[in-house]
CSV table of C-alpha atoms and ligand atoms in Angstrom, one decimal:
chain,number,residue,atom,x,y,z
A,9,MET,CA,18.9,4.8,14.1
A,10,VAL,CA,15.2,5.1,13.6
A,11,VAL,CA,13.5,5.9,10.3
A,12,ALA,CA,10.4,7.7,11.0
A,13,LYS,CA,7.6,8.0,8.1
A,14,PHE,CA,4.8,10.5,8.8
A,15,GLY,CA,1.5,9.9,6.7
A,16,GLY,CA,-0.8,12.8,4.8
A,17,SER,CA,-2.9,13.0,8.3
A,18,SER,CA,0.1,13.5,10.4
A,19,LEU,CA,1.2,16.9,8.1
A,20,ALA,CA,-2.8,18.2,7.0
A,21,ASP,CA,-1.7,21.5,8.6
A,22,ALA,CA,0.3,23.7,11.2
A,23,SER,CA,-0.7,22.1,14.3
A,24,GLN,CA,-0.1,18.4,13.0
A,25,VAL,CA,3.8,19.4,11.5
A,26,GLN,CA,4.3,21.0,15.3
A,27,LYS,CA,3.5,17.6,16.7
A,28,VAL,CA,5.9,16.0,14.2
A,29,LEU,CA,8.6,18.3,15.4
A,30,ARG,CA,7.8,17.4,18.7
A,31,ILE,CA,7.7,13.8,18.3
A,32,VAL,CA,11.2,14.1,16.3
A,33,SER,CA,12.6,16.1,18.9
A,34,GLU,CA,11.8,13.9,21.8
A,35,ASP,CA,14.2,10.8,20.0
A,36,ARG,CA,17.5,11.7,18.7
A,37,ASP,CA,17.6,8.6,17.0
A,38,ARG,CA,15.0,9.6,14.8
A,39,LYS,CA,17.6,10.7,12.4
A,40,VAL,CA,15.7,10.4,9.1
A,41,VAL,CA,11.8,11.7,8.6
A,42,VAL,CA,9.9,10.3,5.5
A,43,VAL,CA,7.1,12.4,4.7
A,44,SER,CA,3.9,12.4,2.8
A,45,ALA,CA,1.9,14.8,1.2
A,46,PRO,CA,-0.4,16.9,3.0
A,47,GLY,CA,-3.7,15.1,3.5
A,48,LYS,CA,-6.9,15.9,5.0
A,49,ARG,CA,-7.8,18.1,7.6
A,50,ASP,CA,-11.2,17.0,8.0
A,51,LYS,CA,-13.7,14.6,6.4
A,52,ALA,CA,-14.3,17.0,3.3
A,53,ASP,CA,-11.2,18.1,2.9
A,54,GLN,CA,-9.3,17.0,0.0
A,55,LYS,CA,-5.6,15.4,-0.2
A,56,VAL,CA,-2.7,17.2,-1.6
A,57,THR,CA,-2.2,14.4,-4.3
A,58,ASP,CA,-5.8,13.8,-5.2
A,59,LEU,CA,-5.9,17.9,-5.8
A,60,LEU,CA,-2.3,17.6,-7.7
A,61,ILE,CA,-4.2,14.6,-9.9
A,62,HIS,CA,-7.2,17.0,-10.6
A,63,CYS,CA,-4.8,19.8,-11.7
A,64,ALA,CA,-2.9,17.3,-14.0
A,65,THR,CA,-5.6,15.8,-15.4
A,66,ALA,CA,-7.7,19.0,-16.2
A,67,GLN,CA,-3.7,20.4,-18.0
A,68,ILE,CA,-4.1,16.7,-20.2
A,69,ALA,CA,-7.4,17.4,-21.0
A,70,GLY,CA,-6.8,20.8,-22.2
A,71,GLN,CA,-8.8,22.4,-19.3
A,72,ASP,CA,-7.5,25.4,-17.3
A,73,PRO,CA,-5.5,23.9,-14.2
A,74,THR,CA,-5.6,27.3,-12.5
A,75,PRO,CA,-8.4,26.7,-10.0
A,76,GLY,CA,-6.4,23.6,-9.0
A,77,LEU,CA,-3.4,25.1,-8.8
A,78,MET,CA,-4.8,28.0,-6.4
A,79,ALA,CA,-5.9,25.5,-4.2
A,80,LEU,CA,-2.7,23.6,-4.0
A,81,LEU,CA,-1.0,27.3,-3.0
A,82,GLU,CA,-3.6,28.0,-0.7
A,83,ARG,CA,-2.9,24.5,1.3
A,84,TYR,CA,1.0,25.2,1.0
A,85,ARG,CA,0.4,29.2,2.4
A,86,SER,CA,-1.8,28.4,5.5
A,87,LEU,CA,0.9,26.2,6.3
A,88,ILE,CA,3.8,28.2,5.9
A,89,ALA,CA,1.8,30.9,7.7
A,90,GLY,CA,0.5,28.5,10.6
A,91,LEU,CA,4.3,27.5,11.1
A,92,GLY,CA,5.5,31.4,10.6
A,93,LEU,CA,7.9,30.1,7.9
A,94,ASP,CA,9.5,32.8,5.8
A,95,LYS,CA,7.7,33.8,2.2
A,96,ALA,CA,10.9,32.4,0.4
A,97,VAL,CA,9.5,29.2,1.2
A,98,TYR,CA,6.4,29.7,-0.3
A,99,GLU,CA,7.8,31.4,-3.3
A,100,GLN,CA,10.0,28.3,-3.9
A,101,ILE,CA,7.1,25.7,-3.9
A,102,GLU,CA,4.8,28.3,-6.1
A,103,ALA,CA,7.9,28.2,-8.5
A,104,ASP,CA,8.4,24.6,-8.4
A,105,LEU,CA,4.4,24.1,-9.0
A,106,SER,CA,4.2,26.2,-12.1
A,107,GLY,CA,7.6,24.8,-13.2
A,108,ARG,CA,5.8,21.1,-13.1
A,109,LEU,CA,2.5,22.2,-14.9
A,110,ALA,CA,4.5,24.5,-17.8
A,111,SER,CA,6.7,21.3,-18.8
A,112,TYR,CA,3.5,19.9,-20.0
A,113,GLY,CA,1.8,22.9,-21.5
A,114,ALA,CA,4.6,23.8,-23.7
A,115,VAL,CA,4.0,20.3,-25.5
A,116,GLY,CA,0.5,19.6,-25.5
A,117,ALA,CA,-1.1,15.8,-25.4
A,118,GLY,CA,0.5,13.4,-27.4
A,119,GLY,CA,3.0,16.1,-28.4
A,120,GLY,CA,6.2,14.6,-29.8
A,121,GLY,CA,9.4,15.3,-27.6
A,122,GLY,CA,7.8,16.2,-24.2
A,123,LEU,CA,6.2,14.5,-21.2
A,124,ARG,CA,3.9,11.7,-22.0
A,125,ASN,CA,0.7,12.0,-20.1
A,126,ILE,CA,1.7,9.4,-17.4
A,127,GLU,CA,5.0,10.7,-16.8
A,128,PHE,CA,3.4,14.0,-16.5
A,129,LEU,CA,1.1,12.5,-13.8
A,130,ASP,CA,3.8,11.1,-12.0
A,131,LEU,CA,5.9,14.4,-11.8
A,132,MET,CA,2.7,16.4,-11.0
A,133,LYS,CA,1.8,13.6,-7.9
A,134,ALA,CA,5.4,14.0,-6.7
A,135,ALA,CA,4.8,17.5,-6.1
A,136,GLY,CA,2.6,16.9,-3.0
A,137,GLU,CA,5.6,15.1,-1.1
A,138,ASP,CA,8.8,17.2,-2.5
A,139,ASN,CA,7.6,20.0,-1.3
A,140,CYS,CA,6.1,19.1,1.9
A,141,ALA,CA,9.7,17.7,2.6
A,142,LYS,CA,11.0,21.1,1.7
A,143,LEU,CA,8.6,22.5,4.1
A,144,VAL,CA,9.5,20.4,7.1
A,145,ALA,CA,13.2,20.6,6.8
A,146,ALA,CA,12.6,24.8,6.9
A,147,TYR,CA,10.3,24.2,9.9
A,148,PHE,CA,12.5,22.3,11.3
A,149,THR,CA,15.5,24.4,11.4
A,150,SER,CA,13.9,27.3,12.4
A,151,GLN,CA,12.9,25.5,15.3
A,152,GLY,CA,16.5,24.8,16.3
A,153,LEU,CA,16.5,21.4,14.7
A,154,PRO,CA,18.9,21.2,12.2
A,155,ALA,CA,17.3,19.6,9.1
A,156,VAL,CA,18.3,18.9,5.1
A,157,TYR,CA,15.9,18.3,2.6
A,158,ILE,CA,17.1,15.6,0.3
A,159,ASP,CA,16.1,15.0,-3.5
A,160,PRO,CA,15.4,11.4,-4.0
A,161,ARG,CA,17.0,11.9,-7.8
A,162,ALA,CA,20.2,13.2,-6.3
A,163,ALA,CA,20.4,10.7,-3.8
A,164,GLY,CA,20.1,8.2,-6.4
A,165,PHE,CA,16.2,6.5,-5.4
A,166,LEU,CA,16.0,4.5,-8.4
A,167,LEU,CA,12.7,3.0,-9.4
A,168,SER,CA,11.6,0.6,-12.3
A,169,ASP,CA,9.8,2.1,-15.1
A,170,ASN,CA,6.0,1.5,-14.3
A,171,PHE,CA,4.5,5.3,-14.0
A,172,GLY,CA,2.1,5.0,-11.0
A,173,ASP,CA,2.9,1.5,-9.8
A,174,ALA,CA,7.1,1.6,-9.8
A,175,HIS,CA,9.2,-0.9,-7.7
A,176,VAL,CA,12.4,-0.2,-6.2
A,177,LEU,CA,15.9,-1.1,-8.3
A,178,PRO,CA,18.6,-3.2,-6.5
A,179,GLU,CA,21.2,-0.3,-6.5
A,180,THR,CA,19.0,2.2,-4.9
A,181,TYR,CA,19.9,0.6,-1.5
A,182,ARG,CA,23.6,1.0,-2.3
A,183,ASN,CA,23.1,4.7,-3.4
A,184,LEU,CA,21.2,5.7,-0.2
A,185,ALA,CA,23.8,4.4,2.1
A,186,ALA,CA,26.6,6.3,0.0
A,187,ALA,CA,24.7,9.6,-0.2
A,188,LEU,CA,23.2,10.0,3.1
A,189,GLY,CA,25.7,7.9,5.2
A,190,GLY,CA,27.9,11.1,6.4
A,191,ILE,CA,25.1,13.6,6.9
A,192,LYS,CA,24.9,14.8,10.5
A,193,GLU,CA,21.8,17.0,10.5
A,194,THR,CA,18.2,15.5,10.6
A,195,ILE,CA,17.4,14.0,7.0
A,196,VAL,CA,13.9,15.1,5.6
A,197,PHE,CA,13.1,12.8,2.8
A,198,PRO,CA,10.0,13.3,0.4
A,199,GLY,CA,8.0,9.7,0.1
A,200,PHE,CA,6.1,8.0,-2.6
A,201,PHE,CA,8.3,8.7,-5.8
A,202,GLY,CA,12.0,8.3,-6.9
A,203,CYS,CA,13.1,8.9,-10.5
A,204,THR,CA,13.9,6.3,-13.6
A,205,ARG,CA,17.3,5.2,-14.3
A,206,SER,CA,17.2,8.0,-17.4
A,207,GLY,CA,16.2,10.4,-14.7
A,208,LYS,CA,12.4,10.9,-15.1
A,209,VAL,CA,10.2,11.5,-11.9
A,210,ILE,CA,8.5,8.5,-10.9
A,211,THR,CA,5.8,7.1,-8.3
A,212,PHE,CA,4.9,4.2,-6.5
A,213,SER,CA,1.1,3.5,-6.2
A,214,ARG,CA,-0.7,5.7,-4.0
A,215,GLY,CA,0.0,5.2,-0.2
A,216,GLY,CA,3.9,4.7,-1.5
A,217,SER,CA,5.5,6.8,1.4
A,218,ASP,CA,5.4,3.8,3.2
A,219,VAL,CA,7.8,2.0,0.8
A,220,THR,CA,10.4,4.9,0.8
A,221,GLY,CA,10.6,5.0,4.5
A,222,SER,CA,11.1,1.0,4.4
A,223,VAL,CA,13.5,1.4,1.8
A,224,LEU,CA,15.6,4.0,3.8
A,225,ALA,CA,15.0,1.9,7.1
A,226,ALA,CA,16.8,-1.1,5.0
A,227,ALA,CA,19.4,1.0,2.9
A,228,LEU,CA,21.1,2.7,6.5
A,229,ASP,CA,20.6,-0.3,8.5
A,230,ALA,CA,17.9,1.2,11.1
A,231,GLY,CA,17.3,-0.6,14.2
A,232,LEU,CA,13.6,0.4,13.8
A,233,TYR,CA,11.3,1.9,11.0
A,234,GLU,CA,8.7,3.8,12.9
A,235,ASN,CA,5.4,4.5,10.7
A,236,PHE,CA,3.2,7.6,12.3
A,237,THR,CA,-0.1,7.7,11.4
A,238,ASP,CA,-3.8,8.5,12.9
A,239,VAL,CA,-4.9,5.3,14.8
A,240,ASP,CA,-3.6,4.1,18.0
A,241,HIS,CA,-3.0,0.5,16.4
A,242,VAL,CA,-3.4,-1.9,13.3
A,243,PHE,CA,-6.9,-3.6,14.5
A,244,SER,CA,-7.9,-7.0,14.2
A,245,VAL,CA,-10.5,-6.2,11.5
A,246,ASP,CA,-11.6,-2.7,9.8
A,247,PRO,CA,-13.4,-0.8,12.5
A,248,GLY,CA,-15.9,0.5,9.4
A,249,LEU,CA,-17.3,-3.3,9.7
A,250,VAL,CA,-17.1,-3.8,13.3
A,251,SER,CA,-17.7,-1.5,16.2
A,252,ASP,CA,-14.4,-1.5,18.6
A,253,PRO,CA,-12.6,-4.1,17.2
A,254,LEU,CA,-9.9,-5.7,19.0
A,255,PRO,CA,-6.0,-3.9,18.9
A,256,ILE,CA,-3.6,-6.0,17.1
A,257,PRO,CA,-0.4,-5.5,19.7
A,258,GLU,CA,2.2,-7.4,17.5
A,259,LEU,CA,2.2,-9.2,14.1
A,260,THR,CA,4.6,-10.8,12.4
A,261,TYR,CA,5.7,-9.7,8.1
A,262,ARG,CA,3.7,-12.7,7.0
A,263,GLU,CA,0.3,-11.7,8.7
A,264,MET,CA,1.0,-7.9,8.0
A,265,ARG,CA,1.6,-9.0,4.6
A,266,GLU,CA,-1.5,-11.5,4.4
A,267,LEU,CA,-3.5,-8.1,5.9
A,268,SER,CA,-2.4,-5.6,3.7
A,269,TYR,CA,-2.8,-7.7,0.5
A,270,ALA,CA,-6.5,-7.6,1.3
A,271,GLY,CA,-7.5,-4.6,2.1
A,272,PHE,CA,-6.1,-3.2,5.3
A,273,LYS,CA,-4.8,0.3,4.2
A,274,VAL,CA,-2.7,1.3,7.3
A,275,TYR,CA,0.8,-0.1,5.5
A,276,HIS,CA,1.5,-0.4,2.2
A,277,GLU,CA,1.7,-3.9,0.8
A,278,ASP,CA,5.2,-3.2,-0.8
A,279,ALA,CA,6.5,-1.9,2.4
A,280,LEU,CA,7.4,-5.1,4.0
A,281,VAL,CA,9.9,-6.5,1.6
A,282,PRO,CA,12.8,-4.3,2.3
A,283,VAL,CA,12.7,-4.2,6.2
A,284,PHE,CA,11.9,-8.1,6.0
A,285,ASN,CA,15.0,-8.7,4.2
A,286,LYS,CA,17.0,-6.9,7.2
A,287,GLY,CA,14.7,-8.0,10.0
A,288,ILE,CA,13.9,-4.7,11.2
A,289,PRO,CA,11.1,-4.0,13.5
A,290,VAL,CA,8.1,-1.7,12.2
A,291,ARG,CA,6.2,0.1,14.7
A,292,ILE,CA,2.7,1.8,13.4
A,293,LYS,CA,2.3,4.5,15.6
A,294,ASN,CA,-0.4,7.7,16.3
A,295,THR,CA,1.3,11.0,15.8
A,296,ASN,CA,-1.9,12.2,17.8
A,297,ASN,CA,-1.0,9.8,20.2
A,298,PRO,CA,2.6,9.2,20.5
A,299,ALA,CA,2.9,7.7,24.1
A,300,ALA,CA,0.3,4.7,22.8
A,301,PRO,CA,2.8,1.6,22.4
A,302,GLY,CA,1.4,1.4,18.7
A,303,THR,CA,1.7,-2.0,16.8
A,304,ALA,CA,4.8,-4.0,16.2
A,305,ILE,CA,5.6,-5.8,13.0
A,306,LEU,CA,8.2,-8.4,14.1
A,307,PRO,CA,10.2,-11.3,12.1
A,308,SER,CA,8.3,-13.7,14.6
A,309,ARG,CA,6.3,-13.6,17.8
A,310,VAL,CA,5.0,-15.6,20.8
A,311,LEU,CA,2.1,-16.8,19.9
A,312,SER,CA,-1.1,-16.9,22.6
A,313,ASP,CA,-3.1,-20.2,22.8
A,314,ASP,CA,-6.1,-19.1,22.9
A,315,ARG,CA,-6.2,-17.0,19.5
A,316,PRO,CA,-5.4,-18.7,16.4
A,317,VAL,CA,-6.2,-15.6,14.1
A,318,THR,CA,-4.6,-12.3,14.3
A,319,GLY,CA,-7.0,-10.5,11.9
A,320,ILE,CA,-9.2,-10.6,9.2
A,321,SER,CA,-9.6,-8.8,5.8
A,322,ALA,CA,-11.4,-8.5,2.6
A,323,ALA,CA,-11.3,-7.0,-0.7
A,324,ASP,CA,-13.0,-7.1,-3.8
A,325,GLY,CA,-12.2,-6.7,-7.6
A,326,PHE,CA,-11.4,-10.3,-8.4
A,327,VAL,CA,-11.7,-12.4,-11.3
A,328,SER,CA,-12.0,-16.1,-11.5
A,329,ILE,CA,-11.1,-17.8,-14.8
A,330,ASN,CA,-12.3,-21.3,-14.2
A,331,ILE,CA,-10.9,-24.3,-16.6
A,332,SER,CA,-12.4,-27.6,-16.8
A,333,LYS,CA,-10.9,-30.5,-18.6
A,334,LEU,CA,-11.2,-34.3,-18.1
A,335,LEU,CA,-8.1,-36.2,-16.6
A,336,MET,CA,-6.2,-32.9,-16.5
A,337,ASN,CA,-4.4,-34.2,-13.1
A,338,ILE,CA,-2.4,-37.1,-15.6
A,339,GLU,CA,-1.7,-34.0,-18.6
A,340,ILE,CA,2.1,-33.0,-18.3
A,341,GLY,CA,2.5,-29.1,-18.4
A,342,PHE,CA,-1.0,-28.2,-18.5
A,343,GLY,CA,-0.6,-25.5,-15.5
A,344,ARG,CA,2.4,-24.2,-17.2
A,345,LYS,CA,0.3,-23.5,-20.0
A,346,VAL,CA,-2.1,-22.5,-18.4
A,347,LEU,CA,0.1,-20.1,-16.7
A,348,GLU,CA,1.9,-19.1,-19.9
A,349,ILE,CA,-1.1,-17.6,-21.6
A,350,VAL,CA,-1.7,-15.2,-18.8
A,351,GLU,CA,1.8,-14.1,-18.4
A,352,ASP,CA,1.9,-13.6,-22.2
A,353,GLU,CA,-0.9,-10.5,-21.3
A,354,LYS,CA,2.1,-9.6,-19.0
A,355,ILE,CA,-0.3,-10.0,-15.8
A,356,SER,CA,0.7,-11.8,-12.8
A,357,PHE,CA,-1.9,-14.5,-11.3
A,358,GLU,CA,-3.1,-14.1,-7.6
A,359,HIS,CA,-4.1,-17.5,-6.7
A,360,MET,CA,-4.6,-20.5,-8.6
A,361,PRO,CA,-6.8,-23.4,-6.7
A,362,SER,CA,-7.4,-26.5,-8.3
A,363,GLY,CA,-9.1,-30.1,-8.6
A,364,ILE,CA,-8.2,-33.3,-10.4
A,365,ASP,CA,-10.5,-31.7,-13.6
A,366,ASN,CA,-10.3,-28.3,-13.3
A,367,ILE,CA,-7.9,-25.1,-12.3
A,368,SER,CA,-9.0,-21.8,-11.4
A,369,VAL,CA,-6.6,-18.7,-11.9
A,370,ILE,CA,-7.6,-15.6,-9.9
A,371,LEU,CA,-6.6,-12.2,-11.3
A,372,LYS,CA,-7.3,-8.5,-10.3
A,373,GLU,CA,-10.2,-7.0,-12.3
A,374,SER,CA,-8.5,-4.1,-12.8
A,375,ALA,CA,-5.1,-6.5,-14.6
A,376,ALA,CA,-7.4,-7.8,-16.6
A,377,PRO,CA,-10.0,-5.6,-18.3
A,378,PRO,CA,-12.3,-7.2,-20.8
A,379,GLU,CA,-10.5,-7.4,-23.9
A,380,VAL,CA,-7.6,-9.0,-22.2
A,381,GLU,CA,-10.0,-11.4,-20.3
A,382,ARG,CA,-12.0,-12.5,-23.8
A,383,ARG,CA,-8.4,-13.0,-25.2
A,384,ILE,CA,-7.2,-15.1,-22.4
A,385,VAL,CA,-10.6,-17.3,-22.6
A,386,GLU,CA,-10.0,-17.7,-26.1
A,387,ARG,CA,-6.6,-18.9,-26.3
A,388,LEU,CA,-7.5,-21.3,-23.5
A,389,LYS,CA,-10.0,-23.0,-25.3
A,390,ASN,CA,-8.3,-22.9,-28.7
A,391,GLU,CA,-4.8,-24.2,-27.4
A,392,LEU,CA,-5.4,-26.7,-24.5
A,393,ASP,CA,-8.8,-27.9,-25.8
A,394,VAL,CA,-10.4,-27.2,-22.6
A,395,GLY,CA,-13.9,-28.4,-22.3
A,396,GLU,CA,-15.4,-25.5,-20.4
A,397,VAL,CA,-13.9,-21.8,-19.4
A,398,THR,CA,-16.6,-19.9,-17.4
A,399,VAL,CA,-15.8,-16.8,-15.9
A,400,ARG,CA,-16.5,-15.7,-12.2
A,401,HIS,CA,-16.7,-11.6,-11.7
A,402,ASP,CA,-17.0,-9.7,-8.6
A,403,LEU,CA,-15.4,-12.0,-6.3
A,404,ALA,CA,-14.3,-10.7,-3.1
A,405,LEU,CA,-11.5,-12.5,-1.1
A,406,VAL,CA,-11.6,-12.9,2.8
A,407,MET,CA,-8.8,-13.6,4.6
A,408,LEU,CA,-8.3,-15.3,7.9
A,409,VAL,CA,-4.8,-14.3,9.1
A,410,GLY,CA,-2.9,-16.0,11.7
A,411,GLU,CA,0.2,-17.5,12.6
A,412,GLY,CA,-1.5,-19.7,15.4
A,413,MET,CA,-3.4,-21.2,12.8
A,414,LEU,CA,-0.5,-23.5,11.8
A,415,ASN,CA,-1.1,-25.3,15.4
A,416,THR,CA,-4.5,-25.4,15.7
A,417,VAL,CA,-6.8,-27.9,14.9
A,418,GLY,CA,-10.1,-27.0,13.5
A,419,THR,CA,-9.9,-23.1,12.2
A,420,THR,CA,-11.0,-24.3,9.0
A,421,ALA,CA,-14.2,-26.1,10.5
A,422,ARG,CA,-15.3,-23.1,12.8
A,423,ALA,CA,-15.2,-20.3,9.6
A,424,SER,CA,-17.0,-22.5,7.3
A,425,GLY,CA,-19.2,-22.8,10.2
A,426,ALA,CA,-19.4,-19.3,10.7
A,427,LEU,CA,-20.3,-18.2,6.9
A,428,ALA,CA,-22.7,-21.0,7.0
A,429,ARG,CA,-24.3,-19.7,9.5
A,430,ALA,CA,-24.3,-16.5,8.0
A,431,LYS,CA,-25.8,-17.7,5.0
A,432,ILE,CA,-23.1,-17.3,2.7
A,433,ASN,CA,-22.0,-19.2,-0.1
A,434,ILE,CA,-18.1,-20.0,0.1
A,435,GLU,CA,-17.3,-20.6,-4.1
A,436,ILE,CA,-13.4,-21.1,-3.2
A,437,ILE,CA,-11.2,-22.2,-0.2
A,438,ASN,CA,-7.3,-21.8,-0.3
A,439,GLN,CA,-4.5,-22.3,2.2
A,440,GLY,CA,-0.8,-22.0,1.4
A,441,ALA,CA,1.4,-24.8,3.0
A,442,SER,CA,2.7,-22.1,5.4
A,443,GLU,CA,-0.6,-22.1,6.8
A,444,VAL,CA,-0.6,-18.3,7.8
A,445,SER,CA,-3.8,-17.7,5.8
A,446,LEU,CA,-6.9,-19.2,4.8
A,447,MET,CA,-9.2,-17.4,2.2
A,448,PHE,CA,-12.3,-17.8,1.2
A,449,GLY,CA,-13.8,-16.3,-2.1
A,450,VAL,CA,-17.3,-15.0,-1.7
A,451,ASP,CA,-19.5,-12.9,-3.9
A,452,LYS,CA,-18.5,-9.5,-3.7
A,453,LYS,CA,-21.9,-8.6,-2.0
A,454,ASP,CA,-21.5,-10.8,0.8
A,455,ALA,CA,-17.5,-9.6,2.0
A,456,SER,CA,-18.8,-7.6,4.7
A,457,GLU,CA,-20.8,-10.0,6.4
A,458,ALA,CA,-18.5,-12.6,6.2
A,459,VAL,CA,-15.9,-10.6,7.6
A,460,ARG,CA,-18.5,-9.8,10.1
A,461,SER,CA,-19.2,-13.3,11.1
A,462,LEU,CA,-15.8,-14.7,11.1
A,463,TYR,CA,-14.6,-11.8,13.9
A,464,HIS,CA,-17.6,-12.9,15.9
A,465,GLU,CA,-16.6,-16.4,15.9
A,466,PHE,CA,-12.9,-15.8,16.4
A,467,PHE,CA,-12.8,-12.7,18.5
A,468,GLU,CA,-16.1,-12.2,20.3
A,469,GLN,CA,-17.1,-16.1,21.2
A,470,ARG,CA,-14.1,-16.6,23.4
A,471,THR,CA,-14.0,-13.4,25.2
A,472,GLN,CA,-17.7,-14.1,25.8
A,473,GLY,CA,-16.7,-17.6,27.1
A,474,ALA,CA,-18.8,-19.2,24.6
B,501,LIG,N1,0.7,11.1,-0.9
B,501,LIG,C1,0.5,9.9,-1.6
B,501,LIG,C2,-1.2,9.2,-1.8
B,501,LIG,O1,-1.9,10.1,-1.2
B,501,LIG,C3,1.5,8.6,-1.2
B,501,LIG,C4,1.3,8.5,0.1
B,501,LIG,O2,0.6,9.2,1.3
B,501,LIG,O3,1.9,7.7,1.0
B,501,LIG,O4,-1.3,8.1,-1.7
């Protein structure tokens, strides 16, 4: 059994949805179809999820959400017309969107007893996937492929209470297996959202339909999780930075996890764990070119001798809090106390490179707004009696990722040599014991050039015989 997830560009208009039907009909193992909300039809277009966010924020701000609602209805109207679907499908979607908007309007911002703003925002965001799934199920059935829409709430797709960034609760797997196990028709399941234990609609972070597909694959013990998007494969580097980069035919879960962490957008960072736990292979494929083999994400792979590095990525938006204290290395419990201060702010740390008399805690800037950062620095100074605490903003992390690095001598030397030749100052170097990645902290303005110079070193030099 295969779970096939289709991203927003695969559902952007009627001709794309027709391709989805063709792909699903071609292989009867594709029993579960997970859909995103319709994406952009062209560069100037807007994703349905973004339209929903505009509509919701207008409502929250006390402005008229009608223009946003009209734009949304127009997207669904043209899909329904292009697919030759019944008017009733449109009416159902119209009623659904108006109902969601009204659930806020009746109460007003901050009003007692009604939806809080963040809850309302998630309820609105979820409408993109939810209505798309209803539409796709109706279309499949109309074309002779019996399909059922499944409501994630009814199927027990339970998520933690973090609105806009929820995580799967353990009982969800059991619930889904019980709810979906006996269904004979093709299942069309909306991605991106579930509900809290108290029944409120709640979403993952953006791009979270990948996570839905992965959870379903794990819950139903799928043999394969296919993730259909609009590229033939995962590239070894962002094609926006390097022209015509090498494709990656296969990569391991660990490699994908590291690359997604630092900016590879093709597969959501949180979508690896569910399939990883069950050892289910993932294949990234192109809806517009389904014959292309795509990229496989596997528990392990055969390593090639000549290429220690599989991919290179970079992400900015990090901040490093640097702590110096003489004789830190012999002070028992120092690291724990530093992390406790970070923990008290309810944020997780990303990395923690250290020397004998200094330690840095790297955080996401989005997780540590100025007042949080100030509190952390003050407590470090007051409670841990440290000599100096400095804060480095605008930090980018560049990741060199590859299982092959473990068995290759000299990767770090080659990488730092390449960065030196590009005149890029390396502020931090970090390599975990697993040696699947090598991380460089550089100034945000140098990140793109760093990626290009590393790509040149590890991917172009060898192929040119240099
Ligand atoms: N529609 C949502 C987004 O645009 C989720 C997804 O597509 O996976 O982020």
